[in-house]
DNA sequence: CGCCGTAAGTTAAACGTTTCACTTTTCACA
DNA sequence: TGTGAAAAGTGAAACGTTTAACTTACGGCG
């Protein structure tokens, strides 16, 4: 490998001169500059960034820890990070925790996987990343799991550690808008198929639903609220229960597309036509929701924007001008497809 | 940041001694070792890998270039790479080309994106990665696009550059097995909905189909071969054409799940029951194929294994013992679901 | 002619490790 | 007690950059 020193020798100048030419600094005559550049070109010299990093104590590298890259949200978030990173001259060092494979669904038991995260962080730190972005698999508190001197921003999760940065989306607002969307179309009996009750997204989405119902002076009927477990099968069985009610709902808001899909398939079995007899809205805008029969109307989470925002914040911190909003919640967007219609039986 | 030099001073030994202790090398007494380790522990010293890399001219880092991380195959492949990398002490530097966004579908026009790849490679090289894994979005020849001194292995694509390493899957074998699967269930008129004709996967899959037909002495009927464009809509329209034939097929092998899905929906419209009246097999095992109605029987591509294999090969090359098989093609696996039944009308 | 200011370029230390070549200490044995 | 070999430890250079501090060359001006 040809080094800066070699170039200096070939050009009959000092290494300082070559360095200055390369970095467009210092006082160098056009003649010398041209000569150096020519030799650099001729030998296809590429600077060694490792050496540069050592000297400058700055790698222009950010560590991205993703809890599980195979989860639907991860690639989009990484894509967002990546685009912004590239535009700003940063490189990404990726660590995939493969957390589902390792700890199953024991996310509550933080002690169980603390060491996994610590190892990942230590590794990244030893590689001298300038900062870290931690991408969770769902909105939750990861406590003060990462406590280091370098800046960290959490995406799709947050840390109760004071002054921790995070970027998430607005669950409550999204559910409120989805519910309003139904109400605007004349629905009055709107069921909710919730995810696991002890999760943040379930709370946020429930609140949004509840506020929309209240704001529109609709009756709040607890029999219309069902608790699922985020899986297809729970959407399926909850929908059957709901449609067996004395007066079944005219619309269902499911807290994710999987449960929405289950609900739709349950309805097909019992000959409830969607959307004519029942409207359904999902959440997440999973890829399959666009290929479903019928195509599922759903709420899109701004994953890519969350990624960009996270790294934008990180870079601001690195530049010494911390972002004003340290825990932004981005807005979701409804994706209108084929599972919602105006309520048939206006009461 | 506390350095090795600091530790040495605190322990009253030379930096060499600390280094030896840390690396389990050299001749160090248990007493000294313990003292050093204690101080390391007490000050939570973490070695600076940048400095180490500079000295050793080896970063234990591999560059992963992915053409588009949002493509369904990418996360699984990266997952495979990541797992093996971690087990072997390597770190991944990720570069996402976002190639679809940048060049659309102009993959043939290599000059158009050559500079994008060159920039990515140069950047990785300047970061002194030990080797590069290039993940394509589909099987194709990327020519001698990357021509560097360090080892490169291609995944989901290959390079005609002599002595280039690659890992792919066996398209032909997969299509042959899928076709046989249908033949074993009594199907004799098996249609094929192909992807774009000028693509490698289309060729391979066609060959597999053709060989299975021939090996079973079935008639090869060109009217049963339709060329789609990989999109949902082409599956839809091709299926309609096929079912309008004087004697329609009893089974369709679609070259991807998207077209299989289109075909299934077309059949629903014209009241052809799946699988009773028509069997359908897709390709790719996309996530939605498992949530389709009916769930699509498909061919799973061993993405994760491809990733692991790629980095395994890379590490072998790095270790100076190049792999015997330099362009392996991994085997696919049929995923049996709900869209295949025995042929109804045995002739 | 001498002085000064500026432009152009150089010197050498520093970043945090590793390791070769060397020195010092220890200890078994004659 | 002296010797030599093995064990334990040290010194310093090196990896490829950057940059503060310095030197040199040059031209203009009084």
PDB file of C-alpha atoms in Angstrom, chain A residues 99-118 145:
ATOM      1  CA  UNK A  99     -32.304 -10.536  20.329  1.00  0.00           C
ATOM      2  CA  UNK A 100     -35.380 -12.590  19.566  1.00  0.00           C
ATOM      3  CA  UNK A 101     -33.291 -15.601  18.862  1.00  0.00           C
ATOM      4  CA  UNK A 102     -31.348 -15.094  22.063  1.00  0.00           C
ATOM      5  CA  UNK A 103     -33.931 -14.142  24.620  1.00  0.00           C
ATOM      6  CA  UNK A 104     -37.251 -14.923  22.985  1.00  0.00           C
ATOM      7  CA  UNK A 105     -39.816 -12.460  24.208  1.00  0.00           C
ATOM      8  CA  UNK A 106     -38.352 -11.816  27.626  1.00  0.00           C
ATOM      9  CA  UNK A 107     -37.951  -8.116  27.059  1.00  0.00           C
ATOM     10  CA  UNK A 108     -39.076  -7.282  30.564  1.00  0.00           C
ATOM     11  CA  UNK A 109     -36.203  -9.172  32.065  1.00  0.00           C
ATOM     12  CA  UNK A 110     -33.521  -6.675  31.230  1.00  0.00           C
ATOM     13  CA  UNK A 111     -30.885  -8.406  33.342  1.00  0.00           C
ATOM     14  CA  UNK A 112     -31.212 -11.305  30.991  1.00  0.00           C
ATOM     15  CA  UNK A 113     -29.812  -9.429  28.070  1.00  0.00           C
ATOM     16  CA  UNK A 114     -27.899  -6.602  29.651  1.00  0.00           C
ATOM     17  CA  UNK A 115     -24.599  -8.360  29.023  1.00  0.00           C
ATOM     18  CA  UNK A 116     -25.403  -8.727  25.328  1.00  0.00           C
ATOM     19  CA  UNK A 117     -25.860  -5.017  24.971  1.00  0.00           C
ATOM     20  CA  UNK A 118     -22.837  -4.191  27.080  1.00  0.00           C
ATOM     21  CA  UNK A 145     -28.874   0.253  29.739  1.00  0.00           C
TER      22      UNK A 145
END
